[in-house]
Coordinates of C-alpha atoms in Angstrom, one line a residue:
Chain L
M1 CA 6.4 53.8 -91.8
S2 CA 10.1 53.5 -91.7
E3 CA 10.7 56.2 -89.2
Q4 CA 9.8 56.8 -85.6
P5 CA 7.5 59.9 -85.7
I6 CA 8.8 63.2 -84.0
I7 CA 5.7 64.0 -82.6
E8 CA 2.9 61.6 -81.3
L9 CA -0.3 62.4 -79.8
K10 CA -2.8 59.5 -78.8
G11 CA -6.2 60.1 -77.3
I12 CA -5.5 63.5 -76.3
T13 CA -8.0 65.6 -74.5
K14 CA -8.0 68.8 -72.8
T15 CA -10.7 70.1 -70.5
F16 CA -10.9 73.9 -69.3
G17 CA -12.7 74.5 -65.9
E18 CA -14.5 72.3 -63.6
G19 CA -17.8 71.3 -63.0
A20 CA -20.9 72.5 -64.8
A21 CA -18.5 75.4 -66.6
A22 CA -16.2 72.6 -67.8
F23 CA -15.6 73.0 -71.3
Q24 CA -13.9 70.3 -73.4
A25 CA -11.8 71.7 -75.9
L26 CA -9.9 68.6 -77.1
K27 CA -11.8 65.2 -77.3
G28 CA -9.4 62.5 -78.1
V29 CA -6.8 63.7 -80.8
D30 CA -4.5 61.3 -82.3
L31 CA -1.8 62.6 -84.7
S32 CA 1.7 61.8 -85.4
I33 CA 4.2 63.8 -87.2
K34 CA 7.2 62.9 -88.9
R35 CA 10.7 64.4 -88.8
G36 CA 11.0 66.9 -91.7
D37 CA 7.2 67.6 -92.5
F38 CA 5.7 71.0 -92.7
V39 CA 2.3 71.0 -91.0
A40 CA -0.3 73.5 -91.3
V41 CA -3.1 73.0 -88.8
M42 CA -6.4 74.8 -89.7
G43 CA -9.9 75.0 -88.3
P44 CA -12.6 77.4 -87.1
S45 CA -12.0 79.1 -83.7
G46 CA -12.8 77.0 -81.1
S47 CA -12.0 73.9 -83.2
G48 CA -9.2 73.0 -80.7
K49 CA -6.0 73.9 -83.1
S50 CA -4.5 76.5 -80.5
T51 CA -5.0 74.1 -77.8
T52 CA -3.3 71.4 -79.6
M53 CA -0.5 73.8 -80.5
N54 CA 0.2 74.7 -77.1
I55 CA 0.2 71.1 -76.2
L56 CA 2.5 70.4 -79.0
G57 CA 4.7 73.6 -77.8
C58 CA 4.8 71.8 -74.4
L59 CA 3.5 74.8 -73.2
D60 CA 0.6 73.3 -72.0
V61 CA -0.3 69.5 -70.8
P62 CA -3.4 67.4 -71.8
T63 CA -6.1 66.5 -69.3
S64 CA -5.6 63.1 -70.6
G65 CA -3.6 60.9 -73.5
V66 CA -0.2 60.3 -74.3
F67 CA 2.2 63.2 -76.1
K68 CA 5.2 61.4 -77.3
F69 CA 8.1 64.1 -78.0
L70 CA 11.0 62.7 -79.5
G71 CA 10.1 59.3 -77.5
T72 CA 9.5 61.4 -74.3
E73 CA 6.0 61.4 -72.6
V74 CA 5.4 65.0 -72.3
Q75 CA 2.1 64.7 -70.3
S76 CA 4.0 63.4 -67.2
L77 CA 7.1 66.1 -67.2
N78 CA 6.6 69.0 -64.8
K79 CA 7.0 72.8 -65.6
D80 CA 10.4 73.1 -65.5
Q81 CA 11.2 70.0 -67.8
R82 CA 9.1 71.3 -70.2
S83 CA 10.9 74.5 -70.3
L84 CA 14.1 72.7 -70.8
L85 CA 12.6 71.0 -73.5
R86 CA 11.6 74.1 -75.3
R87 CA 14.7 75.5 -74.5
R88 CA 16.8 72.7 -76.3
Y89 CA 14.2 71.5 -79.1
L90 CA 11.7 73.8 -80.2
G91 CA 11.6 77.3 -81.8
F92 CA 8.7 79.8 -81.5
V93 CA 7.1 82.1 -84.0
F94 CA 3.9 84.2 -83.0
Q95 CA 1.3 86.1 -84.8
G96 CA 2.3 89.2 -82.9
F97 CA 5.9 88.7 -83.4
N98 CA 6.5 89.1 -79.8
L99 CA 9.8 90.9 -79.7
L100 CA 11.1 92.6 -77.0
A101 CA 10.5 96.4 -77.3
R102 CA 13.6 98.7 -76.8
T103 CA 15.8 95.9 -77.4
T104 CA 18.0 95.3 -80.5
A105 CA 17.1 92.8 -83.2
V106 CA 20.4 90.9 -82.3
E107 CA 19.8 91.1 -78.5
N108 CA 16.2 89.7 -79.1
V109 CA 17.8 86.8 -81.2
E110 CA 20.2 86.3 -78.6
L111 CA 17.6 85.9 -76.1
P112 CA 17.1 82.0 -76.2
L113 CA 20.9 81.3 -76.0
L114 CA 21.1 83.4 -72.7
Y115 CA 19.0 80.8 -71.2
R116 CA 21.0 78.1 -72.6
G117 CA 24.1 79.7 -70.8
E118 CA 26.4 80.4 -73.7
H119 CA 29.1 82.9 -73.6
K120 CA 28.6 86.3 -75.0
A121 CA 30.8 86.1 -78.0
E122 CA 29.5 82.8 -79.0
R123 CA 25.9 84.2 -78.2
R124 CA 26.7 87.3 -80.5
E125 CA 28.0 85.2 -83.4
A126 CA 25.2 82.7 -83.3
A127 CA 22.6 85.5 -83.4
L128 CA 24.4 87.4 -86.3
R129 CA 24.6 84.3 -88.3
A130 CA 20.6 83.5 -87.6
L131 CA 19.7 87.0 -88.6
D132 CA 22.0 86.5 -91.8
R133 CA 19.7 83.4 -92.5
V134 CA 16.9 85.7 -92.5
G135 CA 18.5 88.3 -94.5
L136 CA 18.7 91.0 -91.6
R137 CA 22.4 91.0 -90.8
P138 CA 22.4 94.8 -91.7
W139 CA 19.4 95.6 -89.2
A140 CA 21.2 93.8 -86.3
D141 CA 21.2 96.9 -84.3
H142 CA 17.7 98.2 -84.7
T143 CA 15.1 97.9 -82.2
P144 CA 11.5 96.4 -83.4
A145 CA 10.0 99.9 -83.6
E146 CA 12.4 100.7 -86.6
L147 CA 11.7 97.6 -88.5
S148 CA 8.4 97.0 -90.6
G149 CA 6.3 94.2 -89.9
G150 CA 7.7 91.5 -92.1
Q151 CA 11.2 92.3 -90.9
Q152 CA 10.0 92.0 -87.3
Q153 CA 8.5 88.6 -88.4
R154 CA 11.9 87.5 -89.7
V155 CA 13.6 88.3 -86.5
A156 CA 11.4 86.3 -84.7
I157 CA 12.1 83.6 -86.9
A158 CA 15.6 84.2 -86.4
R159 CA 15.0 84.1 -82.7
A160 CA 13.6 80.6 -83.1
L161 CA 16.2 79.3 -85.2
V162 CA 19.2 80.5 -83.4
T163 CA 18.9 77.7 -81.0
D164 CA 18.8 75.1 -84.2
P165 CA 15.6 73.6 -83.0
E166 CA 14.1 70.5 -84.3
V167 CA 10.7 71.7 -84.5
L168 CA 9.4 75.4 -85.1
L169 CA 6.1 76.2 -84.1
A170 CA 4.4 79.0 -85.7
D171 CA 1.0 80.4 -84.6
E172 CA -0.5 82.5 -87.4
P173 CA 2.9 83.7 -88.3
T174 CA 1.2 85.8 -91.3
G175 CA -1.5 87.0 -89.3
N176 CA -0.2 90.6 -88.9
L177 CA 1.3 90.8 -92.4
D178 CA -0.1 91.8 -95.8
S179 CA -0.1 89.2 -98.6
E180 CA 3.0 90.2 -100.1
R181 CA 5.1 89.8 -96.8
S182 CA 3.2 86.8 -95.8
I183 CA 4.2 84.9 -99.2
E184 CA 7.6 85.9 -98.5
I185 CA 7.5 84.7 -94.7
M186 CA 5.9 81.5 -96.2
E187 CA 8.4 80.8 -98.9
F188 CA 11.1 81.3 -96.4
L189 CA 9.5 78.8 -94.0
S190 CA 9.4 76.5 -96.9
E191 CA 13.1 76.8 -97.5
L192 CA 13.9 76.1 -93.9
N193 CA 11.7 73.1 -94.1
G194 CA 13.8 71.9 -97.3
Q195 CA 17.0 72.4 -95.0
G196 CA 15.3 69.5 -92.7
I197 CA 13.5 71.5 -90.0
T198 CA 10.1 70.1 -89.0
I199 CA 7.5 73.0 -88.9
L200 CA 4.1 73.1 -87.3
M201 CA 2.0 76.2 -88.1
V202 CA -1.2 77.2 -87.3
T203 CA -3.2 79.3 -89.6
H204 CA -6.5 80.1 -91.1
E205 CA -5.8 81.3 -94.4
P206 CA -5.8 78.4 -97.1
E207 CA -3.5 80.0 -99.4
M208 CA -0.9 80.0 -96.4
A209 CA -1.7 76.4 -95.6
E210 CA -1.0 75.5 -99.2
F211 CA 2.7 76.0 -98.6
A212 CA 2.7 73.3 -96.2
K213 CA 3.3 69.4 -96.8
T214 CA 0.6 68.3 -94.6
I215 CA -2.8 70.0 -93.7
V216 CA -4.5 69.0 -90.6
H217 CA -8.2 70.3 -90.3
F218 CA -9.4 70.5 -86.7
K219 CA -13.3 70.8 -85.9
D220 CA -15.0 70.3 -82.7
G221 CA -12.0 69.2 -80.8
L222 CA -11.2 66.5 -83.1
V223 CA -9.1 66.1 -86.2
E224 CA -11.4 66.1 -89.0
R225 CA -9.4 65.1 -92.0
I226 CA -5.6 65.3 -93.0
E227 CA -4.8 66.2 -96.5
N228 CA -1.5 66.8 -98.8
G229 CA -0.6 70.4 -99.4
A230 CA -1.5 71.5 -102.9
R231 CA 2.1 72.2 -103.9
N232 CA 3.8 69.2 -104.9
H233 CA 5.8 68.7 -102.0
A234 CA 7.5 65.1 -101.6
H235 CA 5.0 63.8 -98.9
A236 CA 6.5 63.0 -95.8
G237 CA 4.2 60.5 -95.1
S238 CA 2.3 61.9 -91.6
G239 CA -1.0 60.3 -91.0
V240 CA -3.5 59.6 -88.4
N241 CA -3.1 56.7 -86.6
G242 CA -6.2 54.7 -85.6
Chain Q
M1 CA 24.0 83.2 -66.1
F2 CA 24.3 85.7 -63.0
G3 CA 26.2 88.0 -65.0
T4 CA 23.4 87.9 -67.6
T5 CA 20.9 88.5 -65.0
L6 CA 22.6 91.6 -63.5
M7 CA 23.1 93.0 -67.1
L8 CA 19.4 92.6 -67.8
A9 CA 18.6 94.2 -64.5
F10 CA 20.8 97.4 -65.1
R11 CA 19.2 97.4 -68.7
E12 CA 15.7 97.8 -67.1
I13 CA 16.7 100.3 -64.8
R14 CA 18.6 102.3 -67.5
R15 CA 15.2 102.1 -69.6
H16 CA 13.1 103.6 -66.7
L17 CA 15.7 105.9 -65.4
M18 CA 13.2 108.4 -63.6
R19 CA 10.9 105.9 -62.3
S20 CA 14.0 103.8 -60.9
F21 CA 15.1 106.7 -59.1
L22 CA 11.8 108.0 -57.7
T23 CA 11.2 104.2 -56.6
T24 CA 14.4 104.1 -54.7
L25 CA 14.0 107.4 -53.2
G26 CA 12.5 105.9 -49.9
I27 CA 15.5 103.8 -49.7
I28 CA 17.9 106.7 -50.5
I29 CA 16.2 108.7 -47.6
G30 CA 16.3 105.8 -45.3
V31 CA 19.9 104.9 -45.6
S32 CA 20.9 108.6 -45.7
A33 CA 18.8 109.5 -42.3
V34 CA 20.1 106.5 -40.4
I35 CA 23.8 107.2 -41.4
T36 CA 23.5 111.1 -40.6
M37 CA 21.8 110.1 -37.3
V38 CA 24.2 107.7 -36.4
T39 CA 27.3 109.6 -37.5
L40 CA 26.0 112.8 -35.8
G41 CA 25.3 110.9 -32.3
R42 CA 29.0 109.7 -32.3
G43 CA 30.0 113.2 -33.1
V44 CA 27.9 114.6 -30.3
T45 CA 29.2 111.6 -28.0
A46 CA 32.8 112.4 -28.6
D47 CA 32.1 116.0 -28.2
I48 CA 30.6 115.4 -24.8
E49 CA 33.5 113.1 -24.0
E50 CA 36.1 115.6 -24.5
Q51 CA 34.1 118.3 -22.7
I52 CA 33.7 116.1 -19.7
S53 CA 37.2 115.3 -19.9
S54 CA 37.8 119.1 -19.6
L55 CA 36.1 119.2 -16.3
G56 CA 39.2 117.2 -15.1
S57 CA 39.5 113.6 -14.3
N58 CA 39.1 111.9 -11.0
V59 CA 37.2 115.0 -9.7
F60 CA 33.9 115.2 -7.7
F61 CA 31.6 118.2 -7.5
V62 CA 29.9 118.5 -4.5
F63 CA 26.8 120.7 -4.3
P64 CA 24.5 121.8 -1.4
I65 CA 20.8 120.8 -2.3
Q66 CA 17.4 121.3 -0.8
G67 CA 17.0 119.0 2.0
E68 CA 14.1 116.9 3.2
R69 CA 12.6 119.7 5.3
G70 CA 13.2 122.5 2.7
Q71 CA 16.4 123.6 4.4
F72 CA 19.1 124.6 2.3
R73 CA 22.4 124.7 4.0
P74 CA 25.5 126.1 1.9
F75 CA 29.0 124.8 2.4
D76 CA 31.8 127.3 3.7
E77 CA 35.3 127.0 4.0
D78 CA 35.4 124.9 7.1
D79 CA 33.8 121.9 5.0
V80 CA 36.4 122.3 2.3
T81 CA 39.2 122.2 4.8
A82 CA 37.5 119.1 6.5
V83 CA 37.4 117.1 3.3
R84 CA 41.0 118.1 2.4
E85 CA 42.2 117.0 5.6
Q86 CA 40.1 114.1 6.9
I87 CA 39.8 111.9 3.8
A88 CA 42.5 110.0 2.6
G89 CA 43.1 110.1 -0.9
V90 CA 42.0 113.4 -1.5
K91 CA 44.7 115.5 -3.7
S92 CA 43.2 118.9 -3.3
A93 CA 39.7 120.2 -2.3
A94 CA 38.6 123.6 -3.3
G95 CA 35.5 126.0 -3.0
Q96 CA 34.0 128.1 -5.5
V97 CA 31.4 130.9 -5.4
D98 CA 30.2 133.3 -8.2
S99 CA 28.2 136.1 -8.9
N100 CA 27.0 137.8 -12.2
V101 CA 28.7 141.1 -12.6
V102 CA 29.2 143.4 -15.4
A103 CA 32.9 143.9 -16.5
I104 CA 34.0 147.2 -17.5
Y105 CA 37.0 148.1 -19.4
N106 CA 38.0 151.3 -21.3
G107 CA 34.4 152.4 -21.5
Q108 CA 33.1 148.9 -22.7
D109 CA 30.8 146.8 -20.7
W110 CA 30.5 143.2 -20.8
E111 CA 28.1 140.7 -18.6
T112 CA 29.9 137.9 -17.4
T113 CA 30.6 135.9 -14.1
V114 CA 33.0 136.6 -11.5
E115 CA 34.2 133.1 -9.8
G116 CA 36.0 133.1 -6.5
V117 CA 38.5 130.5 -6.8
S118 CA 42.0 129.5 -5.6
G119 CA 45.1 127.7 -7.4
E120 CA 43.8 124.6 -5.9
F121 CA 40.5 124.9 -7.7
M122 CA 42.2 125.5 -11.0
D123 CA 44.4 122.3 -10.1
A124 CA 41.1 120.2 -9.3
R125 CA 39.1 121.6 -12.3
G126 CA 42.6 121.1 -14.6
I127 CA 42.3 124.9 -15.6
E128 CA 45.4 126.1 -17.2
M129 CA 46.9 129.4 -17.9
D130 CA 46.8 131.0 -21.3
V131 CA 49.0 133.8 -20.5
G132 CA 50.0 135.4 -17.1
R133 CA 50.2 134.0 -13.7
R134 CA 48.0 132.5 -11.1
F135 CA 47.1 133.8 -7.7
T136 CA 49.8 134.0 -5.3
E137 CA 49.2 132.5 -1.8
A138 CA 49.7 135.9 -0.1
E139 CA 47.0 137.3 -2.7
E140 CA 44.5 134.4 -1.9
T141 CA 44.9 134.9 1.6
S142 CA 44.4 138.6 2.0
G143 CA 41.9 138.6 -1.1
A144 CA 43.8 141.1 -3.2
N145 CA 42.1 142.9 -6.1
V146 CA 43.6 140.8 -8.9
C147 CA 42.0 139.0 -11.3
I148 CA 42.2 136.2 -14.1
I149 CA 40.2 136.8 -17.2
G150 CA 38.6 134.3 -19.4
P151 CA 39.1 134.1 -23.0
T152 CA 35.5 135.5 -24.0
V153 CA 36.2 138.4 -21.6
Q154 CA 39.5 139.1 -23.1
E155 CA 37.9 139.0 -26.6
E156 CA 35.0 141.3 -25.5
L157 CA 37.0 143.9 -23.7
F158 CA 40.3 143.9 -24.9
L159 CA 39.3 145.0 -28.6
T160 CA 42.5 146.2 -29.9
G161 CA 44.4 142.9 -29.3
E162 CA 46.3 144.6 -26.7
S163 CA 47.9 142.6 -23.7
P164 CA 45.3 142.6 -20.8
I165 CA 48.1 142.0 -18.3
G166 CA 48.8 144.6 -15.7
E167 CA 45.3 146.4 -17.1
R168 CA 43.0 147.9 -14.5
M169 CA 39.2 146.9 -15.1
R170 CA 36.1 147.1 -13.0
L171 CA 33.7 144.2 -12.0
N172 CA 30.5 146.3 -10.9
N173 CA 32.4 148.8 -8.4
V174 CA 35.4 146.5 -7.7
S175 CA 38.5 147.8 -9.5
C176 CA 41.0 144.7 -10.1
Q177 CA 44.4 144.2 -12.0
V178 CA 44.5 141.8 -14.8
I179 CA 47.0 139.3 -13.8
G180 CA 46.4 136.4 -16.4
V181 CA 44.4 135.0 -19.1
F182 CA 43.2 130.8 -18.3
A183 CA 43.1 128.8 -21.4
S184 CA 39.6 127.8 -22.8
R185 CA 37.8 125.0 -21.0
G186 CA 35.0 124.8 -23.7
S187 CA 31.7 124.8 -22.8
V188 CA 30.0 122.0 -20.9
G189 CA 27.0 120.5 -22.3
G190 CA 25.5 123.7 -23.8
G191 CA 25.3 125.2 -20.3
G192 CA 26.7 128.4 -21.3
D193 CA 30.0 129.8 -22.0
E194 CA 32.7 128.4 -19.5
D195 CA 35.4 130.7 -20.8
N196 CA 32.9 133.9 -20.3
S197 CA 34.2 134.2 -16.5
V198 CA 36.8 136.4 -14.5
F199 CA 38.6 134.6 -11.5
M200 CA 39.3 136.5 -8.5
P201 CA 40.4 135.2 -5.2
L202 CA 37.7 133.6 -3.1
T203 CA 37.7 135.4 0.1
N204 CA 37.5 138.7 -2.3
V205 CA 34.4 137.4 -3.9
Q206 CA 32.9 136.4 -0.8
R207 CA 33.6 140.1 1.0
R208 CA 33.0 142.3 -2.1
F209 CA 30.1 140.2 -4.2
T210 CA 28.5 137.9 -2.3
G211 CA 28.6 139.2 1.2
N212 CA 29.0 136.1 3.2
D213 CA 31.5 133.0 3.8
N214 CA 29.2 130.5 1.8
I215 CA 31.0 128.7 -1.0
G216 CA 28.9 127.3 -4.2
Y217 CA 30.2 124.2 -4.7
M218 CA 33.3 122.2 -3.9
A219 CA 35.8 120.5 -6.3
V220 CA 37.5 117.5 -5.0
S221 CA 40.2 116.1 -6.9
Y222 CA 41.5 112.3 -5.6
D223 CA 44.3 110.1 -6.3
S224 CA 43.4 107.7 -9.2
A225 CA 44.7 104.9 -7.1
Y226 CA 41.4 105.4 -4.9
D227 CA 38.3 104.1 -6.6
S228 CA 35.4 106.2 -7.2
A229 CA 32.7 104.3 -4.7
T230 CA 35.3 104.5 -1.8
M231 CA 35.9 108.0 -2.2
T232 CA 32.1 108.8 -2.6
N233 CA 31.3 106.9 0.7
A234 CA 33.9 108.6 2.4
L235 CA 32.7 112.1 1.4
V236 CA 29.2 111.0 2.1
D237 CA 29.9 110.1 5.5
L238 CA 31.9 113.3 6.3
M239 CA 29.5 115.5 4.9
R240 CA 26.6 113.8 6.7
E241 CA 28.5 113.9 9.9
R242 CA 29.3 117.6 9.6
R243 CA 25.7 118.7 8.7
V244 CA 24.2 116.2 11.3
L245 CA 22.0 114.4 9.4
L246 CA 20.3 111.6 11.3
E247 CA 19.9 108.2 10.2
G248 CA 17.1 107.9 7.6
Q249 CA 17.4 111.4 6.8
A250 CA 18.2 112.2 3.0
N251 CA 21.4 113.8 2.0
D252 CA 20.9 117.6 1.6
F253 CA 23.9 117.8 -0.7
D254 CA 24.6 116.0 -3.8
I255 CA 28.0 114.5 -5.4
V256 CA 28.8 114.5 -8.9
D257 CA 31.5 112.3 -10.3
T258 CA 32.7 113.3 -13.8
A259 CA 33.1 109.6 -14.7
Q260 CA 29.4 109.4 -13.7
I261 CA 28.3 112.2 -16.0
N262 CA 30.4 110.6 -18.7
E263 CA 28.4 107.6 -18.4
T264 CA 24.9 109.2 -18.2
V265 CA 25.5 111.3 -21.0
Q266 CA 26.9 108.8 -23.1
S267 CA 24.3 106.3 -22.4
T268 CA 21.6 109.0 -23.0
V269 CA 23.1 110.0 -26.2
G270 CA 23.4 106.4 -27.2
T271 CA 19.8 106.0 -26.8
M272 CA 18.5 108.9 -28.7
T273 CA 20.6 108.0 -31.3
I274 CA 19.1 104.5 -31.5
M275 CA 15.6 106.1 -31.4
V276 CA 16.2 108.4 -34.0
A277 CA 18.1 105.9 -36.1
A278 CA 15.1 103.5 -35.7
I279 CA 12.6 106.2 -36.6
A280 CA 14.6 106.9 -39.7
A281 CA 14.9 103.2 -40.5
I282 CA 10.9 103.0 -40.8
S283 CA 11.6 105.2 -43.9
L284 CA 13.6 102.1 -45.2
V285 CA 10.8 99.8 -44.6
V286 CA 8.6 102.1 -46.5
G287 CA 11.1 102.3 -49.2
G288 CA 10.7 98.6 -49.4
V289 CA 7.3 98.8 -50.0
G290 CA 7.5 101.2 -52.8
I291 CA 10.2 99.1 -54.3
M292 CA 7.4 96.1 -54.2
N293 CA 4.8 98.2 -55.7
I294 CA 7.0 99.3 -58.7
M295 CA 8.1 95.7 -59.2
L296 CA 4.5 94.6 -59.2
V297 CA 3.8 97.1 -61.7
S298 CA 6.6 96.2 -63.8
V299 CA 5.9 92.7 -63.9
T300 CA 2.1 93.3 -65.0
E301 CA 3.6 95.7 -67.6
R302 CA 6.0 93.1 -68.8
T303 CA 3.6 90.1 -68.6
R304 CA 4.2 89.7 -72.5
E305 CA 7.9 89.9 -72.0
I306 CA 7.8 87.2 -69.3
G307 CA 5.6 85.1 -71.7
I308 CA 8.2 85.2 -74.4
R309 CA 10.8 84.2 -72.1
L310 CA 8.9 81.2 -70.6
A311 CA 7.8 79.9 -74.1
I312 CA 11.5 80.2 -75.3
G313 CA 12.5 78.0 -72.2
A314 CA 13.5 80.0 -69.3
L315 CA 12.9 78.3 -66.0
A316 CA 10.7 79.5 -63.5
K317 CA 13.5 80.4 -61.3
E318 CA 15.4 82.2 -64.0
V319 CA 12.4 84.6 -64.2
R320 CA 12.5 84.9 -60.4
L321 CA 16.2 85.4 -60.4
Q322 CA 15.6 88.3 -63.0
F323 CA 13.0 90.3 -61.0
L324 CA 14.6 89.8 -57.9
T325 CA 17.9 90.8 -59.2
E326 CA 16.1 93.9 -60.4
A327 CA 14.7 94.7 -57.2
V328 CA 18.1 94.0 -55.4
V329 CA 20.3 96.3 -57.7
L330 CA 17.5 99.1 -57.3
C331 CA 18.0 98.8 -53.6
C332 CA 21.7 98.6 -53.6
F333 CA 21.7 101.5 -55.8
G334 CA 19.4 103.4 -53.2
G335 CA 21.7 102.3 -50.7
L336 CA 24.7 103.5 -52.3
V337 CA 23.2 106.9 -53.0
G338 CA 21.9 106.8 -49.5
M339 CA 25.5 106.3 -48.2
I340 CA 27.0 109.1 -50.2
L341 CA 24.1 111.6 -49.2
G342 CA 24.4 110.4 -45.6
F343 CA 28.1 111.2 -45.7
V344 CA 27.5 114.8 -47.3
F345 CA 24.8 115.4 -44.8
S346 CA 26.6 114.1 -41.6
Y347 CA 29.8 115.9 -42.7
S348 CA 28.1 119.1 -43.2
L349 CA 25.9 118.8 -40.3
A350 CA 28.6 118.0 -38.0
G351 CA 30.6 121.3 -39.3
A352 CA 27.6 123.6 -39.2
L353 CA 26.5 122.2 -35.5
G354 CA 30.1 122.2 -34.2
F355 CA 30.6 118.5 -33.6
P356 CA 33.5 116.4 -34.4
F357 CA 32.7 114.3 -37.7
I358 CA 33.4 110.7 -37.1
F359 CA 33.0 108.4 -40.0
D360 CA 31.6 104.9 -38.9
P361 CA 32.2 102.3 -41.3
F362 CA 29.9 99.9 -39.4
I363 CA 26.7 101.8 -39.9
N364 CA 27.5 102.4 -43.4
I365 CA 28.2 98.6 -44.3
L366 CA 24.9 97.7 -42.3
S367 CA 23.0 100.3 -44.1
F368 CA 24.0 98.9 -47.4
V369 CA 23.6 95.5 -46.5
I370 CA 20.1 96.1 -44.8
S371 CA 19.2 97.9 -48.1
A372 CA 20.0 94.8 -50.2
L373 CA 18.1 92.7 -47.6
I374 CA 15.1 94.8 -48.2
G375 CA 15.4 94.4 -52.0
I376 CA 15.2 90.5 -51.6
L377 CA 12.4 90.7 -48.8
F378 CA 10.3 93.0 -51.0
G379 CA 11.3 92.0 -54.1
Y380 CA 10.8 88.0 -53.4
F381 CA 6.7 88.6 -53.7
P382 CA 6.7 90.6 -57.2
A383 CA 9.5 88.0 -58.6
R384 CA 7.4 85.0 -57.7
R385 CA 4.2 86.3 -59.3
A386 CA 6.5 86.8 -62.4
S387 CA 7.8 83.5 -62.2
Q388 CA 4.4 81.6 -61.8
L389 CA 2.7 83.1 -65.0
D390 CA 1.4 80.7 -67.3
P391 CA 3.4 81.3 -70.5
I392 CA 0.1 81.0 -72.5
E393 CA -1.8 83.5 -70.8
A394 CA 1.2 85.9 -70.7
L395 CA 1.6 85.8 -74.2
R396 CA -2.0 86.8 -74.7
H397 CA -1.6 89.5 -72.6
E398 CA -2.2 93.1 -74.2

């Protein structure tokens, strides 16, 4: 392996609850992801894929194990340090879009820049650029209620992109969309990936997973198997370590 | 960052304009009530101060009161003379006696008070003439049928605006000639209209109305070079001696000092003002609880939004600041509206009740600062709750 992986999980476990009610969601996950990969995480509900995504998104910490993100051991960071990591390197796209209601598209996209303390004019300019990237510049002043589901998800993607993140985390990004819109979104994500951004996506739809370069199957809190995406992407070479 | 937070707060408040207004109503009422009460209190104090100064300065009023064994011994002219002649520092001493009468002029009746007074009394009380002249010494000695009427009497009896000077009027059965009108001396402490009065020479009132030599009270003015306590002691000693009070017996007379009245009234009004303002301030606290309540509702309502912000990388303290700013902005808005309403209320109430309106910048600033502090105090708990949400849970919230 020529390059240091951007994300490295070693022996990750996660237990919810305590004592008799304790539930072990992850039982020792090992995974490494290279820069520029497009990874689809699949698995039945309860398989640990969401928990893994939460940990990868620095929203949650593992009970044990090592999670290295860009060389930093995330499991030993506190809440605020993880926030700073998210703000700097991560972009999120959610199943429910999670845009702020009664707030225009451009203001939604500006939100992450707000916390980076950028100036108003720069914020606006960057947000408009991001909207341009998702083809929604003309809708900049519309509120989510005035946009279709596909458009809302594209605004959400623009919001994730506006900070030029290293990694884009997408949790069921097509879960609330019809198949036509879903394919549009997936094609767009592939395009972004082609521009060099690493994408991690949770999905339960095999057709959507096909867009990824790498597909990671979870089962019972463990990585079951890893396969290459059906589309003939040049494979970036992620794999299980050990 | 703070400017942005402020902008976010304004946006959120504008989004729920009605709710925001109702939320701040407690603060608005509290602030306006405190400001109104304190401003009116200051107006009342100033009003009373002015009235008391109209009693004359460096003046004692000496009244007979019931003694220990139930005796009531009025003063007479000899007492007045003794005070005038035997106490150093006394500028003037004069007796007064009064009686309720009906004044009749040109077929009009008017209930008023006849006061037996002298020029010296008018000096002591600081009563000026509006038009006409005072009694001459000869009139005072002989008890001539001349009178000086008060502004109210002039207004009620001389309806066509004619000059009352030289006119004859009747007080009960006693006829008298009007020689002057005294200048308004206002009303003291709401105790009736001091301008509804007719002056006649003391001896005349004693002879024709009260039928004895008694006098009601003495007005004693003294040189301002002497201090009040020394003068009071001298007066007490003299009166006790004249009234043959043994050691250990209580005074059967009372001395009232205008300076002392002033002090008493001021401290009373001050205490009342503080009490009423404190009661009004309770509604400020109630308003604060209202703010906290709505902020908690808002945090619950906006759980998803908080989740988004946290996921995007907002720090806990940034979320806390956002909600805290919202609460403080709400409270400051309430404080501002309260200040304006307080101004309107106190201005119009002062006008309606006839008190001077005295704007007190201190209480205005204080009320505003306190409402901002209430925002911090009652906004902190909801803000902390918002900042401690778990982003994963918050994003899942429906």
